[in-house]
mmCIF file of C-alpha atoms and ligand atoms in Angstrom:
data_model
loop_
_atom_site.group_PDB
_atom_site.id
_atom_site.type_symbol
_atom_site.label_atom_id
_atom_site.label_comp_id
_atom_site.label_asym_id
_atom_site.label_seq_id
_atom_site.Cartn_x
_atom_site.Cartn_y
_atom_site.Cartn_z
ATOM 1 C CA UNK A 85 92.384 70.328 42.141
ATOM 2 C CA UNK A 86 93.356 69.608 38.052
ATOM 3 C CA UNK A 87 93.576 72.740 36.396
ATOM 4 C CA UNK A 88 94.482 73.792 32.946
ATOM 5 C CA UNK A 89 95.303 77.451 32.287
ATOM 6 C CA UNK A 90 95.613 78.951 29.109
ATOM 7 C CA UNK A 91 96.340 82.653 27.509
ATOM 8 C CA UNK A 92 98.586 84.121 24.839
ATOM 9 C CA UNK A 93 102.097 84.619 25.821
ATOM 10 C CA UNK A 94 102.007 87.797 28.311
ATOM 11 C CA UNK A 95 98.657 86.912 29.726
ATOM 12 C CA UNK A 96 99.887 86.238 33.181
ATOM 13 C CA UNK A 97 99.047 82.807 33.337
ATOM 14 C CA UNK A 98 102.311 81.896 34.965
ATOM 15 C CA UNK A 99 102.160 84.863 37.524
ATOM 16 C CA UNK A 100 97.977 84.038 38.611
ATOM 17 C CA UNK A 101 99.501 80.241 38.531
ATOM 18 C CA UNK A 102 101.630 81.720 41.363
ATOM 19 C CA UNK A 103 99.403 82.917 43.519
ATOM 20 C CA UNK A 104 96.436 80.455 43.702
ATOM 21 C CA UNK A 105 98.563 76.760 43.400
ATOM 22 C CA UNK A 106 98.773 76.750 47.330
ATOM 23 C CA UNK A 107 95.138 76.749 47.744
ATOM 24 C CA UNK A 108 94.717 74.621 45.017
ATOM 25 C CA UNK A 109 96.520 72.041 46.691
ATOM 26 C CA UNK A 110 98.329 71.694 43.355
ATOM 27 C CA UNK A 111 102.089 71.553 41.908
ATOM 28 C CA UNK A 112 102.375 74.125 39.050
ATOM 29 C CA UNK A 113 103.676 72.459 35.570
ATOM 30 C CA UNK A 114 104.516 75.113 33.087
ATOM 31 C CA UNK A 115 105.866 73.568 30.234
ATOM 32 C CA UNK A 116 108.111 76.357 28.963
ATOM 33 C CA UNK A 117 109.981 76.474 32.431
ATOM 34 C CA UNK A 118 110.182 72.990 32.172
ATOM 35 C CA UNK A 119 111.452 73.012 28.521
ATOM 36 C CA UNK A 120 113.889 76.184 29.708
ATOM 37 C CA UNK A 121 115.101 74.115 32.634
ATOM 38 C CA UNK A 122 115.824 71.240 30.051
ATOM 39 C CA UNK A 123 117.470 73.284 27.586
ATOM 40 C CA UNK A 124 119.732 74.724 30.842
ATOM 41 C CA UNK A 125 120.862 71.635 31.768
ATOM 42 C CA UNK A 126 121.473 70.586 28.255
ATOM 43 C CA UNK A 127 119.056 67.174 28.537
ATOM 44 C CA UNK A 128 118.072 66.003 25.003
ATOM 45 C CA UNK A 129 114.643 67.110 24.965
ATOM 46 C CA UNK A 130 116.415 70.718 26.405
ATOM 47 C CA UNK A 131 118.943 70.686 22.800
ATOM 48 C CA UNK A 132 116.039 69.907 20.669
ATOM 49 C CA UNK A 133 113.976 72.993 22.054
ATOM 50 C CA UNK A 134 116.252 75.392 22.324
ATOM 51 C CA UNK A 135 116.658 76.644 19.206
ATOM 52 C CA UNK A 136 112.973 76.855 18.180
ATOM 53 C CA UNK A 137 112.065 78.174 21.812
ATOM 54 C CA UNK A 138 114.776 81.133 20.752
ATOM 55 C CA UNK A 139 112.820 81.639 17.667
ATOM 56 C CA UNK A 140 109.350 81.736 18.953
ATOM 57 C CA UNK A 141 108.313 78.416 17.732
ATOM 58 C CA UNK A 142 106.343 75.452 19.175
ATOM 59 C CA UNK A 143 108.734 72.910 20.498
ATOM 60 C CA UNK A 144 107.486 69.050 18.360
ATOM 61 C CA UNK A 145 104.303 67.744 20.126
ATOM 62 C CA UNK A 146 105.996 64.461 21.048
ATOM 63 C CA UNK A 147 109.043 66.044 22.940
ATOM 64 C CA UNK A 148 106.719 68.460 25.368
ATOM 65 C CA UNK A 149 104.083 65.631 25.616
ATOM 66 C CA UNK A 150 106.790 63.091 26.737
ATOM 67 C CA UNK A 151 107.722 65.564 29.321
ATOM 68 C CA UNK A 152 104.020 66.382 30.390
ATOM 69 C CA UNK A 153 103.829 62.559 30.850
ATOM 70 C CA UNK A 154 107.162 62.378 32.949
ATOM 71 C CA UNK A 155 106.015 65.248 35.259
ATOM 72 C CA UNK A 156 102.353 64.116 35.574
ATOM 73 C CA UNK A 157 103.231 60.913 36.640
ATOM 74 C CA UNK A 158 105.610 62.042 39.878
ATOM 75 C CA UNK A 159 104.310 61.353 43.424
ATOM 76 C CA UNK A 160 103.818 65.084 44.133
ATOM 77 C CA UNK A 161 101.137 65.731 41.268
ATOM 78 C CA UNK A 162 98.841 62.995 42.783
ATOM 79 C CA UNK A 163 97.011 65.642 44.791
ATOM 80 C CA UNK A 164 96.276 68.269 42.219
ATOM 81 C CA UNK A 165 98.185 70.062 39.441
ATOM 82 C CA UNK A 166 98.042 73.092 37.465
ATOM 83 C CA UNK A 167 98.898 72.942 33.887
ATOM 84 C CA UNK A 168 99.860 76.148 32.229
ATOM 85 C CA UNK A 169 101.387 76.353 28.888
ATOM 86 C CA UNK A 170 100.240 73.337 27.631
ATOM 87 C CA UNK A 171 97.941 71.828 25.700
ATOM 88 C CA UNK A 172 99.287 74.123 22.593
ATOM 89 C CA UNK A 173 97.757 72.985 19.775
ATOM 90 C CA UNK A 174 95.012 69.824 19.074
ATOM 91 C CA UNK A 175 97.413 66.952 19.005
ATOM 92 C CA UNK A 176 98.393 68.000 22.538
ATOM 93 C CA UNK A 177 94.675 68.174 23.846
ATOM 94 C CA UNK A 178 93.795 64.782 22.331
ATOM 95 C CA UNK A 179 97.003 63.426 23.965
ATOM 96 C CA UNK A 180 96.406 65.297 27.298
ATOM 97 C CA UNK A 181 92.608 63.770 27.195
ATOM 98 C CA UNK A 182 94.657 60.722 26.370
ATOM 99 C CA UNK A 183 96.631 60.302 29.062
ATOM 100 C CA UNK A 184 94.007 61.399 31.762
ATOM 101 C CA UNK A 185 91.495 59.318 30.573
ATOM 102 C CA UNK A 186 93.491 56.366 31.458
ATOM 103 C CA UNK A 187 94.747 57.818 34.939
ATOM 104 C CA UNK A 188 91.483 58.316 35.344
ATOM 105 C CA UNK A 189 92.526 62.152 36.336
ATOM 106 C CA UNK A 190 90.028 64.521 33.947
ATOM 107 C CA UNK A 191 90.942 68.491 34.599
ATOM 108 C CA UNK A 192 88.400 69.877 36.990
ATOM 109 C CA UNK A 193 88.818 72.928 35.381
ATOM 110 C CA UNK A 194 89.788 74.718 31.749
ATOM 111 C CA UNK A 195 90.383 78.719 32.461
ATOM 112 C CA UNK A 196 91.464 81.298 30.170
ATOM 113 C CA UNK A 197 92.921 84.301 30.797
ATOM 114 C CA UNK A 198 91.664 86.464 28.106
ATOM 115 C CA UNK A 199 94.116 89.433 27.058
ATOM 116 C CA UNK A 200 93.719 91.602 23.876
ATOM 117 C CA UNK A 201 97.180 91.622 22.044
ATOM 118 C CA UNK A 202 97.785 95.726 22.167
ATOM 119 C CA UNK A 203 98.122 94.957 26.099
ATOM 120 C CA UNK A 204 100.981 91.861 25.518
ATOM 121 C CA UNK A 205 103.632 93.815 23.742
ATOM 122 C CA UNK A 206 103.888 96.026 26.848
ATOM 123 C CA UNK A 207 103.752 93.010 29.005
ATOM 124 C CA UNK A 208 105.951 90.804 27.845
ATOM 125 C CA UNK A 209 108.840 93.243 26.466
ATOM 126 C CA UNK A 210 108.795 94.372 29.881
ATOM 127 C CA UNK A 211 109.230 90.644 31.352
ATOM 128 C CA UNK A 212 112.172 89.839 33.115
ATOM 129 C CA UNK A 213 112.674 86.061 34.431
ATOM 130 C CA UNK A 214 115.155 84.391 36.855
ATOM 131 C CA UNK A 215 117.481 81.968 35.520
ATOM 132 C CA UNK A 216 117.553 79.927 38.772
ATOM 133 C CA UNK A 217 113.973 79.527 39.801
ATOM 134 C CA UNK A 218 111.998 80.732 36.984
ATOM 135 C CA UNK A 219 110.529 83.844 38.540
ATOM 136 C CA UNK A 220 108.823 86.231 35.924
ATOM 137 C CA UNK A 221 109.510 90.227 37.153
ATOM 138 C CA UNK A 222 108.149 92.924 35.049
ATOM 139 C CA UNK A 223 110.186 96.236 34.673
ATOM 140 C CA UNK A 224 107.527 98.529 35.459
ATOM 141 C CA UNK A 225 104.232 96.918 36.664
ATOM 142 C CA UNK A 226 106.129 94.218 38.895
ATOM 143 C CA UNK A 227 110.066 95.033 39.287
ATOM 144 C CA UNK A 228 111.902 92.950 41.705
ATOM 145 C CA UNK A 229 112.867 94.241 44.852
ATOM 146 C CA UNK A 230 116.048 93.055 44.736
ATOM 147 C CA UNK A 231 117.006 95.325 40.979
ATOM 148 C CA UNK A 232 118.499 93.269 38.900
ATOM 149 C CA UNK A 233 118.622 90.124 40.924
ATOM 150 C CA UNK A 234 115.732 87.472 41.787
ATOM 151 C CA UNK A 235 113.510 89.319 44.693
ATOM 152 C CA UNK A 236 112.802 85.768 45.435
ATOM 153 C CA UNK A 237 115.844 83.674 45.402
ATOM 154 C CA UNK A 238 118.550 86.151 44.319
ATOM 155 C CA UNK A 239 119.237 84.303 40.850
ATOM 156 C CA UNK A 240 120.323 86.865 37.839
ATOM 157 C CA UNK A 241 117.641 88.452 36.176
ATOM 158 C CA UNK A 242 117.652 88.036 32.181
ATOM 159 C CA UNK A 243 115.697 88.919 29.230
ATOM 160 C CA UNK A 244 114.116 85.626 27.660
ATOM 161 C CA UNK A 245 115.294 85.477 23.548
ATOM 162 C CA UNK A 246 111.855 84.635 22.814
ATOM 163 C CA UNK A 247 110.362 87.996 24.390
ATOM 164 C CA UNK A 248 111.657 90.009 21.922
ATOM 165 C CA UNK A 249 109.613 91.980 19.353
ATOM 166 C CA UNK A 250 110.140 89.921 16.357
ATOM 167 C CA UNK A 251 109.837 86.855 18.131
ATOM 168 C CA UNK A 252 106.759 88.055 19.831
ATOM 169 C CA UNK A 253 104.763 88.416 16.595
ATOM 170 C CA UNK A 254 105.840 85.021 15.834
ATOM 171 C CA UNK A 255 104.342 83.459 19.038
ATOM 172 C CA UNK A 256 101.466 85.397 18.690
ATOM 173 C CA UNK A 257 100.718 83.975 15.363
ATOM 174 C CA UNK A 258 101.105 80.453 16.413
ATOM 175 C CA UNK A 259 98.851 80.744 19.166
ATOM 176 C CA UNK A 260 96.219 81.983 17.001
ATOM 177 C CA UNK A 261 97.225 79.077 14.556
ATOM 178 C CA UNK A 262 97.580 76.452 16.761
ATOM 179 C CA UNK A 263 95.841 77.325 20.103
ATOM 180 C CA UNK A 264 92.757 79.551 19.146
ATOM 181 C CA UNK A 265 91.601 76.293 17.442
ATOM 182 C CA UNK A 266 92.328 74.192 21.374
ATOM 183 C CA UNK A 267 90.715 77.305 22.623
ATOM 184 C CA UNK A 268 86.986 77.254 19.995
ATOM 185 C CA UNK A 269 87.023 73.334 20.355
ATOM 186 C CA UNK A 270 86.579 73.439 24.453
ATOM 187 C CA UNK A 271 84.327 76.745 24.194
ATOM 188 C CA UNK A 272 82.273 74.271 21.911
ATOM 189 C CA UNK A 273 82.004 71.810 24.381
ATOM 190 C CA UNK A 274 80.811 74.232 27.580
ATOM 191 C CA UNK A 275 83.397 73.453 29.313
ATOM 192 C CA UNK A 276 85.856 76.660 28.755
ATOM 193 C CA UNK A 277 85.773 79.154 31.619
ATOM 194 C CA UNK A 278 86.964 82.649 30.351
ATOM 195 C CA UNK A 279 88.095 85.281 32.589
ATOM 196 C CA UNK A 280 89.198 88.955 30.935
ATOM 197 C CA UNK A 281 91.977 90.711 32.019
ATOM 198 C CA UNK A 282 91.878 93.386 29.712
ATOM 199 C CA UNK A 283 93.905 96.108 31.087
ATOM 200 C CA UNK A 284 93.121 94.667 35.120
ATOM 201 C CA UNK A 285 96.449 94.532 37.396
ATOM 202 C CA UNK A 286 97.315 91.288 38.494
ATOM 203 C CA UNK A 287 95.440 91.710 41.466
ATOM 204 C CA UNK A 288 92.206 92.799 40.131
ATOM 205 C CA UNK A 289 92.860 89.246 38.064
ATOM 206 C CA UNK A 290 93.424 87.524 40.610
ATOM 207 C CA UNK A 291 90.534 88.411 42.487
ATOM 208 C CA UNK A 292 88.495 87.332 39.583
ATOM 209 C CA UNK A 293 90.204 83.779 39.258
ATOM 210 C CA UNK A 294 89.364 83.116 42.734
ATOM 211 C CA UNK A 295 85.754 84.306 42.207
ATOM 212 C CA UNK A 296 86.030 81.973 39.302
ATOM 213 C CA UNK A 297 87.213 78.499 40.780
ATOM 214 C CA UNK A 298 85.886 79.475 44.297
ATOM 215 C CA UNK A 299 88.556 80.230 46.219
ATOM 216 C CA UNK A 300 88.959 82.067 49.418
ATOM 217 C CA UNK A 301 90.117 85.512 48.410
ATOM 218 C CA UNK A 302 93.223 86.892 49.819
ATOM 219 C CA UNK A 303 93.538 87.997 52.857
ATOM 220 C CA UNK A 304 94.317 91.883 53.128
ATOM 221 C CA UNK A 305 97.386 92.980 55.213
ATOM 222 C CA UNK A 306 97.219 96.389 56.923
HETATM 223 P P1 AMP B 404 106.057 80.103 28.101
HETATM 224 O O1 AMP B 404 107.259 80.110 28.828
HETATM 225 O O2 AMP B 404 104.706 78.879 28.056
HETATM 226 O O3 AMP B 404 105.958 81.285 26.869
HETATM 227 O O4 AMP B 404 107.037 78.785 26.591
HETATM 228 C C1 AMP B 404 108.016 79.440 25.989
HETATM 229 C C2 AMP B 404 108.173 78.624 24.865
HETATM 230 O O5 AMP B 404 108.292 76.881 25.071
HETATM 231 C C3 AMP B 404 106.915 78.837 23.769
HETATM 232 O O6 AMP B 404 107.282 79.618 22.793
HETATM 233 C C4 AMP B 404 107.830 77.319 22.880
HETATM 234 O O7 AMP B 404 108.732 77.333 22.059
HETATM 235 C C5 AMP B 404 107.948 76.338 23.872
HETATM 236 N N1 AMP B 404 106.547 75.573 24.716
HETATM 237 C C6 AMP B 404 106.074 75.768 25.914
HETATM 238 N N2 AMP B 404 105.029 74.974 26.004
HETATM 239 C C7 AMP B 404 104.696 74.433 24.849
HETATM 240 C C8 AMP B 404 103.582 73.213 24.024
HETATM 241 N N3 AMP B 404 102.962 72.763 24.894
HETATM 242 N N4 AMP B 404 104.367 73.176 23.225
HETATM 243 C C9 AMP B 404 104.866 73.389 22.107
HETATM 244 N N5 AMP B 404 106.177 74.353 22.495
HETATM 245 C C10 AMP B 404 106.003 74.642 23.695
#
């Protein structure tokens, strides 16, 4: 399946994508993760992105567009992909649609995970991210079983610079200004599927997302 997932910062996009991508037979392409890796590795795109990301501002459309174009062209993306964090602006939407029309691989679904802003702050401020594999944990809602190391790969956990209160405000304002118009456009076209995550746990949201996308429900292990 080819799926585009939207959500404000802290809506839990990455968490849900990690839970469903195997059933979707898709690779996940998270532009925030790709940019953080580029910044860590000191590439040209990474250098351009780093300062903007630290302030919670968007990286220029051309920079992130090129990263997405390259990633979609890799062989493992042929079977399917989940785009997380792209497109975030109307020009990015236009670029993505041009790219996918050319490749004759339009998205199968566009999904919004909708979370009210008052829930977002607690989620974002408690988030801890693995420097190595980019997995997200939460000090209260999803603590790493390995304490201050990543429960998945053992890497060091840190608080992203853009997960501070001031930067969160900038990111929410950016979401309202640049990304909400993208959602409005897709809604007007009647292609946007919306899942309300208000106050629901990640498990409950997963059930909704799976039902919405027609995926099998997770098997209970007793
Ligand atoms: P995320 O991990 O999705 O919260 O993204 C972290 C940061 O990466 C954002 O605040 C932006 O600075 C940058 N970023 C990620 N995706 C995009 C995008 N599609 N366009 C511009 N900047 C992006």
